[in-house]
Amino acid sequence: MGKQISTRRKALQWSQGQLAEKVALAPDTISRFERGVTVPSLSKLQELAEVLNLRISDLFSEGSSSPSDQVETVLAWMRPLEPEERAFVLDLVKRTCDYMQQKRGLACAHEAPGSASATK
């Protein structure tokens, strides 16, 4: 559970202090959770999950390779970006995916809804 808290916190680019402030705990308490020294109460676990935009079950899972979980991670990274920066990242991801598909001999994926290319 601690690794999941740490991973998600870092994906959101929050310090332990910032997460602690959001859930009314001391930063050293977050550190103890992340290191597995102690575990949060059920009510605090629910609060952590909500603040981290996760389900409680996500906190108990090992890293996930499911596309929906990966999308959530990328979404957390992109949230603090300005709209122009998010557009740049999306374009970069699209170009990278197209390149990888072409390299493997696959047809390019359809344009993402709302992308600049899709609206032309």
PDB file of C-alpha atoms in Angstrom:
ATOM      1  CA  MET A   1       0.000   0.000   0.000  1.00  0.00           C
ATOM      2  CA  GLY A   2       2.788   2.413   0.840  1.00  0.00           C
ATOM      3  CA  LYS A   3       4.374   2.067  -2.576  1.00  0.00           C
ATOM      4  CA  GLN A   4       1.063   2.899  -4.247  1.00  0.00           C
ATOM      5  CA  ILE A   5       0.627   6.008  -2.088  1.00  0.00           C
ATOM      6  CA  SER A   6       4.177   7.100  -2.901  1.00  0.00           C
ATOM      7  CA  THR A   7       3.851   6.376  -6.631  1.00  0.00           C
ATOM      8  CA  ARG A   8       0.579   8.248  -6.957  1.00  0.00           C
ATOM      9  CA  ARG A   9       1.792  11.179  -4.851  1.00  0.00           C
ATOM     10  CA  LYS A  10       4.868  11.504  -7.054  1.00  0.00           C
ATOM     11  CA  ALA A  11       2.764  11.217 -10.230  1.00  0.00           C
ATOM     12  CA  LEU A  12       0.764  14.175  -8.943  1.00  0.00           C
ATOM     13  CA  GLN A  13       4.064  15.953  -8.246  1.00  0.00           C
ATOM     14  CA  TRP A  14       3.170  16.450  -4.592  1.00  0.00           C
ATOM     15  CA  SER A  15       5.604  16.413  -1.702  1.00  0.00           C
ATOM     16  CA  GLN A  16       4.827  14.332   1.370  1.00  0.00           C
ATOM     17  CA  GLY A  17       4.041  17.629   3.078  1.00  0.00           C
ATOM     18  CA  GLN A  18       1.520  18.614   0.423  1.00  0.00           C
ATOM     19  CA  LEU A  19      -0.269  15.273   0.660  1.00  0.00           C
ATOM     20  CA  ALA A  20      -0.171  15.438   4.446  1.00  0.00           C
ATOM     21  CA  GLU A  21      -1.788  18.869   4.376  1.00  0.00           C
ATOM     22  CA  LYS A  22      -4.606  17.624   2.141  1.00  0.00           C
ATOM     23  CA  VAL A  23      -5.483  14.821   4.581  1.00  0.00           C
ATOM     24  CA  ALA A  24      -4.681  16.652   7.840  1.00  0.00           C
ATOM     25  CA  LEU A  25      -1.672  14.553   8.825  1.00  0.00           C
ATOM     26  CA  ALA A  26       1.963  15.250   9.610  1.00  0.00           C
ATOM     27  CA  PRO A  27       4.449  14.716   6.748  1.00  0.00           C
ATOM     28  CA  ASP A  28       6.303  12.111   8.819  1.00  0.00           C
ATOM     29  CA  THR A  29       3.064  10.116   9.035  1.00  0.00           C
ATOM     30  CA  ILE A  30       2.859  10.024   5.232  1.00  0.00           C
ATOM     31  CA  SER A  31       6.487   8.915   5.187  1.00  0.00           C
ATOM     32  CA  ARG A  32       5.692   6.066   7.598  1.00  0.00           C
ATOM     33  CA  PHE A  33       2.734   4.985   5.439  1.00  0.00           C
ATOM     34  CA  GLU A  34       4.891   4.991   2.311  1.00  0.00           C
ATOM     35  CA  ARG A  35       7.654   2.999   3.996  1.00  0.00           C
ATOM     36  CA  GLY A  36       5.179   0.475   5.410  1.00  0.00           C
ATOM     37  CA  VAL A  37       6.128   1.260   9.000  1.00  0.00           C
ATOM     38  CA  THR A  38       2.516   1.979   9.887  1.00  0.00           C
ATOM     39  CA  VAL A  39      -0.844   1.793   8.142  1.00  0.00           C
ATOM     40  CA  PRO A  40      -3.621   4.368   8.028  1.00  0.00           C
ATOM     41  CA  SER A  41      -6.976   3.870   9.708  1.00  0.00           C
ATOM     42  CA  LEU A  42      -9.834   2.851   7.443  1.00  0.00           C
ATOM     43  CA  SER A  43     -11.263   6.380   7.467  1.00  0.00           C
ATOM     44  CA  LYS A  44      -7.852   7.897   6.657  1.00  0.00           C
ATOM     45  CA  LEU A  45      -7.336   5.264   3.959  1.00  0.00           C
ATOM     46  CA  GLN A  46     -10.613   6.373   2.344  1.00  0.00           C
ATOM     47  CA  GLU A  47      -9.530   9.999   2.575  1.00  0.00           C
ATOM     48  CA  LEU A  48      -6.130   9.227   1.025  1.00  0.00           C
ATOM     49  CA  ALA A  49      -7.783   7.325  -1.830  1.00  0.00           C
ATOM     50  CA  GLU A  50     -10.148  10.220  -2.522  1.00  0.00           C
ATOM     51  CA  VAL A  51      -7.393  12.849  -2.467  1.00  0.00           C
ATOM     52  CA  LEU A  52      -5.190  10.689  -4.710  1.00  0.00           C
ATOM     53  CA  ASN A  53      -8.156  10.031  -7.040  1.00  0.00           C
ATOM     54  CA  LEU A  54      -7.910   6.266  -6.516  1.00  0.00           C
ATOM     55  CA  ARG A  55     -10.109   3.474  -5.263  1.00  0.00           C
ATOM     56  CA  ILE A  56      -9.100   1.946  -1.941  1.00  0.00           C
ATOM     57  CA  SER A  57      -8.448  -1.316  -3.787  1.00  0.00           C
ATOM     58  CA  ASP A  58      -5.901   0.515  -5.986  1.00  0.00           C
ATOM     59  CA  LEU A  59      -3.844   1.222  -2.887  1.00  0.00           C
ATOM     60  CA  PHE A  60      -3.487  -2.507  -2.250  1.00  0.00           C
ATOM     61  CA  SER A  61      -2.634  -3.550  -5.789  1.00  0.00           C
ATOM     62  CA  GLU A  62       0.789  -3.985  -7.267  1.00  0.00           C
ATOM     63  CA  GLY A  63       1.604  -1.722 -10.205  1.00  0.00           C
ATOM     64  CA  SER A  64      -0.917  -2.154 -12.968  1.00  0.00           C
ATOM     65  CA  SER A  65      -0.268  -2.506 -16.668  1.00  0.00           C
ATOM     66  CA  SER A  66      -3.914  -2.110 -17.642  1.00  0.00           C
ATOM     67  CA  PRO A  67      -4.465   0.686 -20.167  1.00  0.00           C
ATOM     68  CA  SER A  68      -7.092   2.409 -18.004  1.00  0.00           C
ATOM     69  CA  ASP A  69      -4.706   2.550 -15.013  1.00  0.00           C
ATOM     70  CA  GLN A  70      -1.930   3.844 -17.242  1.00  0.00           C
ATOM     71  CA  VAL A  71      -4.253   6.519 -18.609  1.00  0.00           C
ATOM     72  CA  GLU A  72      -5.032   7.591 -15.032  1.00  0.00           C
ATOM     73  CA  THR A  73      -1.317   7.946 -14.320  1.00  0.00           C
ATOM     74  CA  VAL A  74      -0.747  10.064 -17.431  1.00  0.00           C
ATOM     75  CA  LEU A  75      -3.820  12.122 -16.553  1.00  0.00           C
ATOM     76  CA  ALA A  76      -2.367  12.835 -13.112  1.00  0.00           C
ATOM     77  CA  TRP A  77       0.877  13.992 -14.744  1.00  0.00           C
ATOM     78  CA  MET A  78      -0.967  16.256 -17.169  1.00  0.00           C
ATOM     79  CA  ARG A  79      -3.443  17.869 -14.757  1.00  0.00           C
ATOM     80  CA  PRO A  80      -1.115  20.661 -13.623  1.00  0.00           C
ATOM     81  CA  LEU A  81      -0.139  21.578 -17.195  1.00  0.00           C
ATOM     82  CA  GLU A  82      -1.504  24.537 -19.112  1.00  0.00           C
ATOM     83  CA  PRO A  83      -3.822  23.730 -22.083  1.00  0.00           C
ATOM     84  CA  GLU A  84      -1.072  24.430 -24.643  1.00  0.00           C
ATOM     85  CA  GLU A  85       1.317  22.153 -22.756  1.00  0.00           C
ATOM     86  CA  ARG A  86      -1.277  19.348 -22.631  1.00  0.00           C
ATOM     87  CA  ALA A  87      -1.815  19.716 -26.391  1.00  0.00           C
ATOM     88  CA  PHE A  88       1.942  19.420 -26.923  1.00  0.00           C
ATOM     89  CA  VAL A  89       2.114  16.262 -24.789  1.00  0.00           C
ATOM     90  CA  LEU A  90      -0.846  14.698 -26.630  1.00  0.00           C
ATOM     91  CA  ASP A  91       0.744  15.447 -29.991  1.00  0.00           C
ATOM     92  CA  LEU A  92       4.030  13.948 -28.818  1.00  0.00           C
ATOM     93  CA  VAL A  93       2.293  10.789 -27.563  1.00  0.00           C
ATOM     94  CA  LYS A  94       0.322  10.465 -30.808  1.00  0.00           C
ATOM     95  CA  ARG A  95       3.430  10.852 -32.968  1.00  0.00           C
ATOM     96  CA  THR A  96       5.320   8.343 -30.805  1.00  0.00           C
ATOM     97  CA  CYS A  97       2.494   5.789 -31.050  1.00  0.00           C
ATOM     98  CA  ASP A  98       2.241   6.273 -34.826  1.00  0.00           C
ATOM     99  CA  TYR A  99       5.995   5.786 -35.164  1.00  0.00           C
ATOM    100  CA  MET A 100       5.952   2.603 -33.092  1.00  0.00           C
ATOM    101  CA  GLN A 101       3.011   1.188 -35.028  1.00  0.00           C
ATOM    102  CA  GLN A 102       4.661   1.958 -38.363  1.00  0.00           C
ATOM    103  CA  LYS A 103       7.871   0.389 -37.144  1.00  0.00           C
ATOM    104  CA  ARG A 104       5.935  -2.801 -36.341  1.00  0.00           C
ATOM    105  CA  GLY A 105       4.139  -2.609 -39.694  1.00  0.00           C
ATOM    106  CA  LEU A 106       0.743  -1.713 -38.248  1.00  0.00           C
ATOM    107  CA  ALA A 107      -1.645   0.851 -39.651  1.00  0.00           C
ATOM    108  CA  CYS A 108      -1.741   4.182 -37.834  1.00  0.00           C
ATOM    109  CA  ALA A 109      -4.414   4.611 -35.216  1.00  0.00           C
ATOM    110  CA  HIS A 110      -7.350   6.885 -35.863  1.00  0.00           C
ATOM    111  CA  GLU A 111      -7.031  10.473 -34.747  1.00  0.00           C
ATOM    112  CA  ALA A 112      -8.018  11.122 -31.155  1.00  0.00           C
ATOM    113  CA  PRO A 113     -11.382  12.845 -30.733  1.00  0.00           C
ATOM    114  CA  GLY A 114     -10.918  16.591 -30.511  1.00  0.00           C
ATOM    115  CA  SER A 115      -7.354  16.519 -31.830  1.00  0.00           C
ATOM    116  CA  ALA A 116      -6.294  19.207 -34.289  1.00  0.00           C
ATOM    117  CA  SER A 117      -5.791  16.637 -37.061  1.00  0.00           C
ATOM    118  CA  ALA A 118      -9.167  15.007 -36.468  1.00  0.00           C
ATOM    119  CA  THR A 119     -11.009  18.290 -36.898  1.00  0.00           C
ATOM    120  CA  LYS A 120      -9.399  19.224 -40.212  1.00  0.00           C
TER     121      LYS A 120
END
